[in-house]
Amino acid sequence: MAETDGQRELSHRQLAKCPTGITGLDEITGGGLPRGRPTLVCGGAGCGKTLLSMEFVVRGAVNYGEPGVFMSFEETAEELAKNVASLGFDLADLEKQKLLAMDFVYIERREIQETGEYDLEGLFVRLGHAIDSVGAKRVVLDTVEALFAGFPNEMILRAELRRLFRWLKDKGVTAIITGERGEGTLTRHGIEEYVSDAVIVLDHRVVGQSATRRMRFVKYRGSLHGSDEYPFLIDETGFSVLPVTSLGLDYAVSMERITSGIPRLDHMLGGQGYFRASSVLLSGTAGSGKSSLAAYFADAACRRGERCLYLAFEESQDQIIRNMRSIGLDLAPWVDKGLLKLHATRPTLYGLEMHLAMIHKLTNDFQPRTVIMDPISNLSIVASNEEVKSILIRLVDFFKNRKITSFYTNLTHPDQLEETSTGVSSLMDVWLLVVNVESNGERNRVFHILKSRGMAHSNQLREFLITDSGIDLVDAYIGPGGVLTGSARLQQEAQEKAAALAAQEELEHRRHVLDRKRQIMGAQVAALQAEISAEEEELQALQDQSKLQHKVAAEEREQLAAARNADSPEVKEGE
Amino acid sequence: MDEPKMKELEELEDAMKARETGHYVLRLYVAGLNRLSLRAIENLKKICEENLQGRYELEVIDIYQQPVLAQGDQIIAAPTLIKQLPPPLRRFIGDLSQTEKILVGLDLRPK
């Protein structure tokens, strides 16, 4: 993980740091152990003290070109070399390259008799010689408390240890001193009082039959450090500490949107799907199709050519692939292509912290852009809800920092739909809910978006259908009796269809009637017009007749006047 | 016969001889010539002169000069006296001022 600029700046102002090269440890310490000072690492038997310090020296030599000295009080060089060979550390080769000097300090109490005053100059000489022989910058003393068994004079011993730590500081080497955990004290002989700079406690606890390794900084003078316990792993690549707790809320957000794999759901989410690097929680009752929705999301990621990590806590890889095939989704090609990694584990396999560690490591190794956890509710089998919540906070932050979109499914009890058993909903950017609604003798799935930060989203309930050909979200019918789903919805739809058909027919009928009326009216108008024109014609005929009669009458008068030889009006007029 | 076995055999022979003859091989590791070193050398010389005259070898080694020897002989405290022969091997740490204890440890005095 890249150190952020802020951290780098901070570590400049603080003490100089010596990078350990151990995954995660440098992040929580803001750069490593205090340079040129001794650090005490304590813990019970088998908690990983020796491995931590050995890795510190080896990584220093290999990664940072800083030679180291490993002074062991418990195991011979051969034993140590054998123990760490499985981690790929070749101690003999490093010794040959003058990058490592080993010295096994053997103390046999039975052989030793005290005969007066002494000091531990022999130890100083040997250590000094080892340091000079390789030009060491790093020193490990594992575990210096073994001296207490060999030298009964505690007063001398304590004075010498004080001098030793002083001397190490003067030498300017960065040192790790290990110590067995004591009762009520950090170390059995209280050597923590001589180490004032940094104290790390390692712990190997068994809770609920699951073992978890944890690391805690009791003291880290002059440096910011989280006071939390950090889980760590020891595996074939060595030590890895999980820095997730130290992450804050200062991640950059993305405006990029990615599809949920279901077009209708994208539509409900402002048309574009989720924001990249957001956290999506899908709650639902048993059998509500949570895994299917998760699988669709995984499929969508793979279609984009992005890697997706699917952490299954309930089903095996083959089972998931088989089940998804039944709804028309074939995940196997993505697995073959290496785009999809199905990692199936039972939550009870190990403790919660180990799960976190495992997820962290898988994420680092696989580098996915999408992570699916199905389901998170199962984690509460191995830990209390509070612990699960704390882990999830860390996970959510961790994924967000990595710009990984995370998708969590959560099994909810039907009585407590809108709460998550672990109270994690407030961490989530998007919260989807699928509920089984029982009515009319059938169970149907109803889907809605409870929240979706930073985007306009649909407030509508949708029916969630899982068919042979996949998932679909269809409009649910909302009637007086509530939301209708399944056959009730189909029935309602049929009714609506019939009603619409009837209305259509009615309309046709009305139009027909109107047309008829219009035709009749037209005919009537035509008839009236014909009547009018007939009357007009009659009137004309009458007029013509009347004119004719006038004419005839005039002619007859003229003829009569002529006959009476009356004055011609024209003549009279001409006089 | 390989070398380590030869060496072992020689050592065993030496040990047998030393036991028979009462010959002592002593090594005293000191850290320079400091107060404790001088005191230890003085005390040891006295013990040897008084108890082992003529039948001891004493080698005084400065760990500052011979850090590799110090490592080989598992020296932690200084001064450290190692009774190499006769067996068993014993270590005495300190300024060797507790003469009685040393005489017992060197099997020169019954417990």
XYZ file of C-alpha atoms in Angstrom:
686
model
C 0.000 0.000 0.000
C 1.370 3.343 -0.889
C 2.160 5.717 1.864
C 0.038 8.810 1.558
C 1.652 12.188 1.283
C 0.234 13.163 4.626
C 1.887 10.265 6.334
C 5.188 10.918 4.685
C 5.124 14.516 5.691
C 4.274 13.565 9.219
C 7.072 11.068 9.509
C 9.533 13.717 8.433
C 8.625 15.868 11.336
C 8.750 12.930 13.670
C 11.572 10.630 14.527
C 13.431 9.054 11.671
C 11.904 5.690 10.915
C 13.487 2.456 9.935
C 11.245 0.546 7.548
C 10.731 -3.037 8.627
C 9.599 -4.218 5.218
C 6.918 -6.200 7.008
C 3.562 -5.903 5.300
C 1.353 -3.481 7.148
C 3.689 -2.738 10.032
C 5.268 0.235 8.336
C 1.848 1.668 7.599
C 0.581 1.601 11.144
C 3.814 3.050 12.437
C 4.029 5.695 9.742
C 7.268 4.353 8.364
C 8.709 1.713 10.633
C 10.503 1.377 13.915
C 12.300 4.321 15.482
C 15.629 4.497 13.719
C 18.711 4.082 15.817
C 16.759 3.030 18.864
C 15.814 -0.224 20.504
C 12.278 -1.541 20.247
C 10.966 -4.129 22.646
C 8.816 -6.871 21.209
C 7.175 -8.992 23.841
C 4.600 -11.701 23.963
C 3.904 -15.222 25.100
C 5.401 -18.394 23.750
C 4.761 -19.007 20.071
C 3.351 -15.593 19.382
C 5.790 -14.818 16.595
C 8.438 -12.690 18.293
C 11.341 -14.493 16.719
C 9.755 -14.470 13.299
C 8.956 -10.771 13.478
C 12.500 -9.897 14.441
C 14.009 -12.286 11.921
C 11.901 -10.793 9.154
C 12.979 -7.325 10.270
C 16.612 -8.271 9.794
C 16.149 -10.231 6.583
C 13.941 -7.627 4.895
C 16.387 -4.963 5.977
C 19.219 -6.829 4.298
C 17.304 -7.808 1.185
C 14.997 -4.842 0.614
C 16.873 -1.943 2.115
C 20.507 -2.988 1.877
C 20.932 -2.697 5.618
C 22.988 -5.536 7.049
C 21.874 -6.973 10.334
C 22.927 -8.992 13.316
C 20.751 -11.643 14.817
C 21.833 -12.640 18.273
C 19.854 -15.566 19.497
C 19.743 -16.752 23.087
C 17.366 -19.615 22.522
C 17.878 -21.224 19.176
C 21.059 -22.094 17.355
C 21.778 -20.533 13.992
C 21.018 -23.874 12.328
C 17.665 -24.165 14.021
C 16.751 -20.623 13.100
C 17.809 -21.092 9.506
C 15.681 -24.204 9.304
C 12.698 -22.469 10.876
C 12.668 -19.570 8.482
C 13.650 -21.489 5.357
C 9.962 -22.228 4.818
C 9.414 -18.481 4.461
C 11.959 -18.333 1.692
C 14.683 -16.792 3.827
C 18.103 -18.163 3.038
C 20.099 -17.164 6.083
C 23.261 -18.992 5.048
C 23.316 -17.107 1.775
C 22.820 -13.771 3.529
C 25.671 -14.600 5.864
C 27.838 -15.436 2.888
C 26.938 -12.095 1.304
C 27.960 -10.357 4.516
C 24.439 -9.039 4.971
C 23.788 -11.011 8.087
C 25.781 -12.044 11.111
C 24.367 -14.607 13.473
C 25.528 -15.386 16.952
C 24.034 -17.965 19.201
C 24.567 -17.214 22.854
C 24.543 -20.378 24.813
C 24.125 -20.220 28.545
C 24.388 -23.357 30.617
C 23.538 -22.489 34.146
C 25.052 -25.669 35.584
C 28.478 -24.862 34.226
C 28.621 -21.392 35.671
C 29.756 -20.395 39.101
C 29.825 -16.878 40.347
C 33.049 -16.017 42.083
C 32.845 -12.322 42.603
C 32.146 -9.191 40.719
C 31.752 -9.268 36.931
C 30.183 -7.507 34.001
C 28.768 -8.655 30.682
C 31.522 -7.232 28.577
C 31.728 -10.536 26.725
C 28.283 -9.981 25.332
C 29.169 -6.454 24.287
C 32.313 -7.613 22.588
C 30.562 -10.344 20.687
C 27.744 -8.069 19.638
C 30.170 -5.320 18.695
C 32.221 -7.774 16.696
C 29.154 -9.071 14.871
C 27.994 -5.539 14.097
C 31.408 -4.537 12.805
C 31.844 -7.691 10.744
C 28.927 -6.795 8.452
C 28.497 -3.099 9.143
C 25.124 -3.824 10.674
C 22.414 -1.223 10.890
C 19.915 -3.559 12.484
C 20.296 -5.734 15.528
C 18.059 -8.326 17.085
C 18.472 -9.781 20.551
C 16.162 -12.765 20.885
C 15.448 -13.017 23.761
C 17.804 -11.232 26.020
C 15.876 -12.325 29.089
C 17.466 -15.729 28.810
C 20.386 -14.066 30.579
C 18.358 -13.991 33.756
C 18.398 -17.758 33.827
C 22.156 -17.882 33.423
C 23.253 -15.136 35.724
C 21.848 -15.173 39.207
C 23.085 -11.754 40.193
C 20.156 -9.673 39.102
C 21.678 -6.429 40.206
C 24.637 -6.789 37.913
C 22.427 -8.052 35.145
C 20.019 -5.146 35.275
C 22.804 -2.636 35.363
C 24.372 -4.357 32.363
C 21.133 -4.478 30.427
C 20.636 -0.784 30.988
C 24.151 -0.247 29.724
C 23.480 -2.544 26.765
C 20.471 -0.577 25.566
C 22.357 2.656 25.998
C 25.230 1.178 24.060
C 22.935 0.060 21.246
C 21.597 3.582 20.982
C 25.105 4.986 20.885
C 25.941 2.558 18.124
C 23.054 4.029 16.178
C 21.611 0.644 15.297
C 17.908 0.011 15.091
C 17.346 -2.862 17.439
C 14.626 -5.274 18.340
C 14.820 -6.853 21.748
C 12.367 -9.592 22.435
C 10.996 -10.641 25.770
C 8.681 -13.289 27.164
C 5.452 -11.946 28.460
C 5.308 -11.965 32.234
C 2.443 -12.056 34.653
C 1.223 -8.553 35.220
C 4.232 -7.169 33.418
C 5.032 -6.902 29.761
C 8.112 -9.012 30.130
C 8.964 -11.635 32.686
C 11.842 -9.649 34.115
C 10.501 -6.211 33.487
C 13.063 -5.226 30.890
C 10.512 -2.858 29.377
C 11.740 -0.289 31.841
C 15.034 -0.049 29.962
C 13.421 0.415 26.583
C 11.826 3.787 26.478
C 11.140 4.235 22.808
C 8.849 1.610 21.455
C 7.159 -1.427 22.882
C 5.154 -3.852 20.789
C 3.077 -6.568 22.377
C 2.222 -9.665 20.380
C -0.635 -11.811 21.398
C -2.007 -15.150 20.404
C -5.473 -15.492 21.771
C -8.080 -18.146 21.480
C -11.629 -16.890 21.514
C -14.442 -19.278 20.868
C -11.994 -21.963 19.748
C -10.563 -19.711 17.090
C -7.052 -18.448 17.445
C -6.187 -14.923 16.480
C -2.855 -13.215 16.459
C -2.813 -9.593 17.421
C -0.282 -6.848 17.721
C -0.479 -3.740 19.837
C 1.737 -0.736 20.347
C 2.054 -0.102 24.020
C 4.484 2.687 23.505
C 5.917 4.486 20.570
C 7.530 7.622 21.785
C 7.561 10.631 19.517
C 5.351 9.069 16.927
C 1.724 8.783 16.105
C 0.516 5.272 16.440
C -2.868 3.675 16.647
C -3.532 2.225 20.067
C -5.704 -0.470 18.617
C -4.886 -4.076 18.329
C -3.925 -5.058 14.856
C -4.459 -8.569 13.703
C -1.576 -10.213 11.961
C -0.912 -13.316 10.006
C 2.003 -15.619 9.737
C 1.947 -17.513 6.519
C 4.234 -18.773 3.823
C 5.347 -15.264 2.948
C 6.074 -14.229 6.503
C 4.506 -11.738 8.761
C 1.704 -9.457 7.714
C -0.019 -6.915 9.874
C -3.357 -5.422 8.947
C -3.282 -1.688 9.120
C -6.964 -1.291 8.392
C -7.900 0.262 11.689
C -5.688 3.230 11.112
C -7.463 4.282 7.957
C -9.490 7.419 8.227
C -12.274 8.955 6.237
C -9.936 10.857 3.970
C -10.252 8.783 0.845
C -10.933 10.417 -2.487
C -14.346 9.690 -3.892
C -15.068 8.636 -7.401
C -17.694 10.042 -9.706
C -17.443 7.009 -11.909
C -20.552 4.875 -12.009
C -20.633 1.160 -12.510
C -23.517 -1.046 -13.384
C -25.178 -3.306 -10.875
C -25.562 -5.927 -13.575
C -29.314 -5.415 -13.719
C -30.436 -2.654 -16.085
C -33.625 -1.942 -14.214
C -31.731 -1.534 -10.970
C -29.306 0.850 -12.627
C -32.300 2.790 -13.760
C -33.583 2.979 -10.229
C -30.180 4.221 -9.103
C -30.327 7.427 -11.047
C -29.940 5.580 -14.308
C -26.268 4.709 -13.965
C -25.767 2.227 -11.170
C -23.490 2.458 -8.150
C -20.608 4.823 -7.635
C -17.257 3.167 -7.995
C -15.608 2.454 -4.637
C -18.868 2.751 -2.781
C -20.166 0.192 -0.339
C -23.390 -1.577 -1.116
C -25.390 -3.510 1.411
C -28.097 -5.881 0.335
C -30.358 -7.005 3.129
C -32.893 -9.687 2.716
C -34.683 -12.517 4.346
C -33.747 -16.111 3.695
C -34.118 -17.136 0.087
C -34.776 -13.654 -1.150
C -32.189 -13.831 -3.886
C -29.310 -11.997 -2.268
C -26.634 -14.243 -3.677
C -28.152 -14.010 -7.125
C -28.006 -10.252 -7.056
C -24.428 -10.467 -5.818
C -23.555 -12.871 -8.607
C -24.996 -10.506 -11.183
C -22.860 -7.751 -9.800
C -19.813 -10.012 -10.001
C -20.693 -10.923 -13.560
C -21.004 -7.248 -14.491
C -17.565 -6.544 -13.045
C -16.019 -9.386 -15.017
C -17.736 -8.198 -18.172
C -15.914 -4.907 -17.740
C -12.719 -6.935 -17.597
C -12.181 -6.183 -13.924
C -11.180 -8.650 -11.279
C -13.769 -9.539 -8.706
C -13.210 -11.265 -5.397
C -16.224 -13.199 -4.168
C -15.958 -14.197 -0.538
C -18.531 -16.835 0.150
C -19.265 -17.814 3.707
C -22.080 -20.200 2.999
C -21.580 -21.950 -0.290
C -18.698 -23.604 -2.026
C -17.385 -22.398 -5.351
C -19.003 -25.227 -7.295
C -22.293 -24.739 -5.549
C -22.385 -21.055 -6.413
C -21.548 -21.731 -10.032
C -24.193 -24.454 -10.289
C -26.849 -22.334 -8.631
C -26.166 -19.328 -10.793
C -26.352 -21.458 -13.914
C -29.926 -22.244 -12.943
C -30.817 -18.602 -13.398
C -28.942 -18.273 -16.627
C -25.699 -16.897 -15.284
C -22.498 -18.763 -16.044
C -19.674 -17.673 -13.803
C -17.313 -20.500 -14.681
C -15.688 -18.730 -17.675
C -14.784 -15.780 -15.454
C -13.186 -18.111 -12.961
C -11.224 -19.773 -15.761
C -10.107 -16.424 -17.101
C -8.882 -15.451 -13.669
C -11.212 -12.501 -13.419
C -13.361 -13.994 -10.721
C -11.998 -15.524 -7.566
C -14.499 -17.403 -5.489
C -13.092 -17.866 -2.054
C -15.285 -20.034 0.087
C -14.645 -20.414 3.790
C -16.752 -21.278 6.744
C -16.833 -18.401 9.218
C -16.052 -20.862 11.959
C -12.804 -21.849 10.318
C -10.972 -19.191 12.185
C -11.489 -16.071 14.248
C -12.806 -12.823 12.975
C -9.454 -11.121 12.957
C -8.058 -13.949 10.927
C -10.881 -13.523 8.474
C -10.016 -9.875 8.210
C -6.388 -10.771 7.769
C -7.271 -13.331 5.147
C -9.469 -10.873 3.247
C -6.758 -8.277 3.454
C -4.204 -10.651 2.102
C -6.444 -11.977 -0.659
C -7.149 -8.411 -1.692
C -3.474 -7.585 -1.780
C -2.656 -10.671 -3.789
C -5.575 -10.650 -6.206
C -5.985 -6.881 -6.574
C -9.714 -6.940 -7.299
C -11.760 -3.873 -8.190
C -14.884 -5.370 -6.751
C -15.269 -7.425 -3.610
C -18.386 -9.306 -2.631
C -18.985 -10.720 0.823
C -21.840 -13.139 0.983
C -23.115 -12.924 3.650
C -21.672 -10.764 6.402
C -24.330 -11.826 8.859
C -22.647 -15.199 9.120
C -19.593 -13.641 10.675
C -21.474 -13.033 13.869
C -21.279 -16.762 14.454
C -17.686 -16.363 15.479
C -17.821 -13.027 17.236
C -20.089 -10.569 18.899
C -21.985 -8.076 16.798
C -19.813 -5.282 18.103
C -16.723 -7.050 16.881
C -18.281 -7.778 13.525
C -19.176 -4.142 13.186
C -15.672 -3.053 14.044
C -14.268 -5.442 11.466
C -16.712 -4.256 8.850
C -15.853 -0.631 9.463
C -12.267 -1.506 8.865
C -13.111 -3.494 5.790
C -15.308 -0.787 4.315
C -12.587 1.800 4.869
C -9.954 -0.524 3.552
C -11.855 -1.181 0.342
C -12.712 2.474 -0.125
C -9.101 3.434 0.233
C -8.237 0.933 -2.428
C -11.016 2.252 -4.677
C -12.654 -1.112 -4.517
C -16.402 -1.342 -4.800
C -17.656 -3.592 -2.066
C -20.922 -5.458 -1.984
C -22.192 -7.096 1.177
C -25.188 -9.266 1.627
C -26.876 -9.528 4.951
C -29.445 -11.994 6.109
C -32.136 -10.272 8.105
C -34.910 -11.548 10.220
C -38.341 -10.802 8.768
C -39.312 -8.908 11.920
C -36.336 -6.600 11.736
C -36.094 -5.833 8.100
C -34.788 -2.341 8.338
C -32.031 -3.076 10.731
C -28.937 -5.088 10.301
C -28.050 -7.432 13.083
C -24.676 -5.809 13.321
C -25.830 -2.232 12.855
C -23.626 -1.673 9.859
C -26.111 0.036 7.594
C -24.771 3.452 8.508
C -21.448 2.472 6.976
C -23.000 1.723 3.664
C -23.499 4.086 0.772
C -26.234 2.073 -0.812
C -28.686 -0.090 1.033
C -30.959 -2.381 -0.900
C -33.654 -4.505 0.616
C -35.335 -7.596 -0.725
C -38.292 -8.846 1.242
C -40.424 -11.878 0.801
C -44.053 -10.880 0.886
C -46.527 -13.603 1.611
C -50.029 -13.194 0.293
C -52.650 -15.217 -1.467
C -50.794 -18.387 -0.661
C -47.550 -17.458 -2.320
C -44.312 -15.753 -1.503
C -43.007 -13.048 -3.725
C -39.965 -10.869 -3.560
C -40.269 -7.148 -3.224
C -37.260 -4.999 -3.814
C -36.561 -1.455 -2.806
C -33.762 0.983 -2.283
C -33.575 2.140 1.304
C -30.850 4.597 0.601
C -28.313 5.545 -1.993
C -25.985 8.318 -1.046
C -25.135 11.005 -3.527
C -27.601 10.173 -6.255
C -31.248 10.542 -7.101
C -32.832 7.157 -6.746
C -36.199 5.610 -7.165
C -38.500 5.414 -4.185
C -40.577 2.733 -5.867
C -41.090 -0.792 -4.767
C -40.321 -3.311 -7.429
C -41.078 -6.929 -7.699
C -37.912 -8.914 -7.856
C -38.176 -11.817 -10.251
C -35.735 -14.647 -10.551
C -36.335 -16.665 -13.656
C -34.472 -19.215 -15.718
C -33.129 -16.421 -17.783
C -32.053 -14.187 -14.980
C -33.107 -11.474 -12.643
C -35.598 -8.800 -13.434
C -37.231 -6.018 -11.543
C -40.785 -5.303 -12.565
C -43.208 -2.675 -11.429
C -45.224 -3.885 -8.558
C -48.906 -3.049 -8.502
C -49.784 -0.758 -5.684
C -53.453 -0.880 -4.941
C -55.731 -0.213 -2.039
C -54.707 -3.493 -0.473
C -51.022 -2.655 -0.668
C -48.398 -3.904 -2.997
C -49.514 -6.692 -5.209
C -46.986 -9.146 -6.400
C -46.821 -12.473 -8.110
C -50.115 -13.868 -9.343
C -52.015 -11.114 -7.615
C -50.070 -8.659 -9.716
C -50.687 -10.738 -12.820
C -54.365 -10.909 -12.016
C -54.473 -7.217 -11.489
C -52.664 -6.700 -14.738
C -55.176 -8.955 -16.556
C -58.028 -7.043 -15.024
C -56.529 -3.812 -16.117
C -56.020 -5.173 -19.574
C -59.674 -6.277 -19.789
C -60.866 -2.956 -18.501
C -58.757 -1.172 -21.059
C -60.140 -3.381 -23.799
C -63.696 -2.674 -22.703
C -63.010 1.020 -22.677
C -61.586 0.735 -26.143
C -64.693 -1.024 -27.379
C -66.939 1.544 -25.750
C -65.026 4.252 -27.484
C -65.370 2.548 -30.829
C -69.067 2.174 -30.248
C -69.508 5.807 -29.371
C -67.560 6.876 -32.404
C -69.795 4.682 -34.550
C -72.915 6.193 -33.059
C -71.576 9.646 -33.623
C -70.757 8.856 -37.209
C -74.247 7.611 -37.729
C -75.669 10.738 -36.179
C -73.458 12.846 -38.341
C -74.680 10.978 -41.401
C -78.308 11.383 -40.379
C -77.822 15.023 -39.663
C -76.160 15.427 -43.028
C -79.115 13.771 -44.705
C -81.545 15.977 -42.861
C -79.621 19.056 -43.823
C -79.673 17.891 -47.448
C -83.420 17.284 -47.311
C -84.088 20.695 -45.831
C -81.891 22.294 -48.424
C -83.795 20.447 -51.137
C -87.062 21.687 -49.657
C -85.802 25.223 -49.566
C -84.635 25.083 -53.150
C -87.975 23.621 -54.231
C -89.767 26.484 -52.545
C -87.383 28.915 -54.120
C -88.081 27.407 -57.504
C -91.819 27.673 -56.866
C -91.388 31.264 -55.860
C -89.475 31.978 -59.032
C -92.171 30.352 -61.091
C -94.746 32.481 -59.398
C -92.671 35.582 -60.020
C -92.261 34.692 -63.659
C -95.953 34.070 -63.984
C -96.737 37.353 -62.367
C -94.344 39.186 -64.714
C -95.961 37.479 -67.658
C -99.386 38.439 -66.468
C -98.250 42.072 -66.176
C -96.871 41.980 -69.656
C -99.956 40.387 -71.062
C -102.130 42.922 -69.275
C -100.083 45.830 -70.713
C -100.259 44.439 -74.164
C -103.929 43.943 -73.820
C -104.299 47.598 -72.637
C -102.344 48.809 -75.625
C -104.341 46.738 -77.936
C -107.447 48.077 -76.297
C -106.212 51.660 -76.507
C -105.285 51.209 -80.126
C -108.616 49.883 -80.689
C -110.170 52.945 -79.047
C -107.680 55.100 -81.042
C -106.507 56.810 -77.984
C -103.738 59.297 -77.916
C -100.403 57.793 -78.075
C -98.646 58.738 -74.982
C -95.531 59.137 -77.106
C -97.196 61.669 -79.397
C -98.518 63.658 -76.518
C -95.254 63.749 -75.043
C -93.709 64.939 -78.274
C -95.933 68.096 -78.462
C 38.164 -41.533 10.221
C 36.976 -38.023 9.591
C 38.423 -34.996 11.259
C 35.817 -34.145 13.915
C 35.964 -37.688 15.210
C 39.743 -37.551 15.326
C 39.517 -34.364 17.300
C 36.984 -35.843 19.649
C 39.219 -38.799 20.232
C 42.191 -36.573 20.920
C 40.165 -34.555 23.348
C 39.068 -37.670 25.091
C 42.657 -38.845 25.344
C 43.722 -35.491 26.717
C 40.931 -35.609 29.233
C 41.929 -39.096 30.375
C 45.528 -38.042 30.658
C 44.628 -34.875 32.502
C 42.533 -36.817 34.962
C 45.359 -39.262 35.600
C 48.079 -36.692 35.882
C 45.995 -33.984 37.497
C 47.069 -31.582 34.789
C 44.966 -28.464 34.495
C 44.257 -26.416 31.367
C 42.749 -23.064 32.263
C 41.640 -20.167 30.145
C 40.888 -16.801 31.561
C 38.957 -14.379 29.422
C 39.230 -10.756 30.422
C 37.993 -7.524 28.943
C 41.180 -5.535 28.600
C 43.154 -4.668 31.654
C 40.442 -3.130 33.731
C 39.996 -3.290 37.443
C 38.134 -6.614 37.369
C 40.616 -8.180 34.950
C 43.606 -7.306 37.060
C 41.921 -8.566 40.170
C 40.925 -11.817 38.515
C 44.406 -12.451 37.139
C 45.944 -11.770 40.504
C 43.480 -14.017 42.332
C 43.859 -16.854 39.852
C 47.625 -16.733 39.861
C 47.577 -16.995 43.603
C 45.236 -19.990 43.567
C 47.321 -21.761 40.943
C 50.621 -21.103 42.654
C 49.249 -22.390 45.911
C 47.336 -25.401 44.632
C 48.441 -26.401 41.175
C 52.107 -25.612 41.063
C 53.765 -27.205 38.097
C 50.686 -28.908 36.739
C 48.695 -26.222 35.047
C 48.556 -24.246 31.829
C 46.979 -20.834 32.008
C 46.058 -18.788 28.987
C 44.810 -15.270 29.511
C 42.799 -13.986 26.583
C 41.697 -10.435 26.005
C 38.252 -10.542 24.433
C 38.808 -7.176 22.815
C 41.707 -8.725 20.911
C 40.025 -12.074 20.303
C 36.288 -11.558 19.866
C 36.019 -14.671 17.725
C 37.473 -16.803 20.504
C 35.054 -15.204 22.907
C 32.242 -16.213 20.633
C 33.576 -19.743 20.238
C 33.884 -20.226 23.973
C 30.482 -18.663 24.623
C 31.857 -15.869 26.742
C 29.258 -13.452 28.040
C 30.547 -12.288 31.361
C 33.977 -10.936 31.998
C 36.096 -12.083 33.597
C 35.338 -15.737 32.849
C 37.594 -18.589 33.821
C 37.130 -21.834 31.945
C 38.455 -25.041 33.328
C 39.091 -26.882 30.094
C 40.807 -29.856 31.648
C 40.396 -32.023 33.516
C 36.733 -32.679 32.781
C 34.057 -31.676 33.474
C 34.212 -28.270 31.867
C 33.452 -25.517 34.302
C 33.057 -21.794 34.084
C 33.759 -19.319 36.812
C 32.606 -15.798 36.320
C 33.679 -12.807 38.340
C 36.905 -11.533 39.753
C 37.681 -14.937 41.286
C 37.762 -13.477 44.750
C 35.792 -16.318 46.330
C 38.696 -18.690 46.620
C 36.873 -21.465 48.454
C 34.226 -21.692 45.811
C 36.844 -21.877 43.092
C 38.799 -24.586 44.829
C 35.646 -26.656 45.097
C 34.832 -25.965 41.481
C 38.291 -26.978 40.392
C 37.853 -30.234 42.339
C 40.738 -29.275 44.574
C 38.631 -29.264 47.652
C 35.778 -31.643 48.528
C 32.369 -30.075 48.570
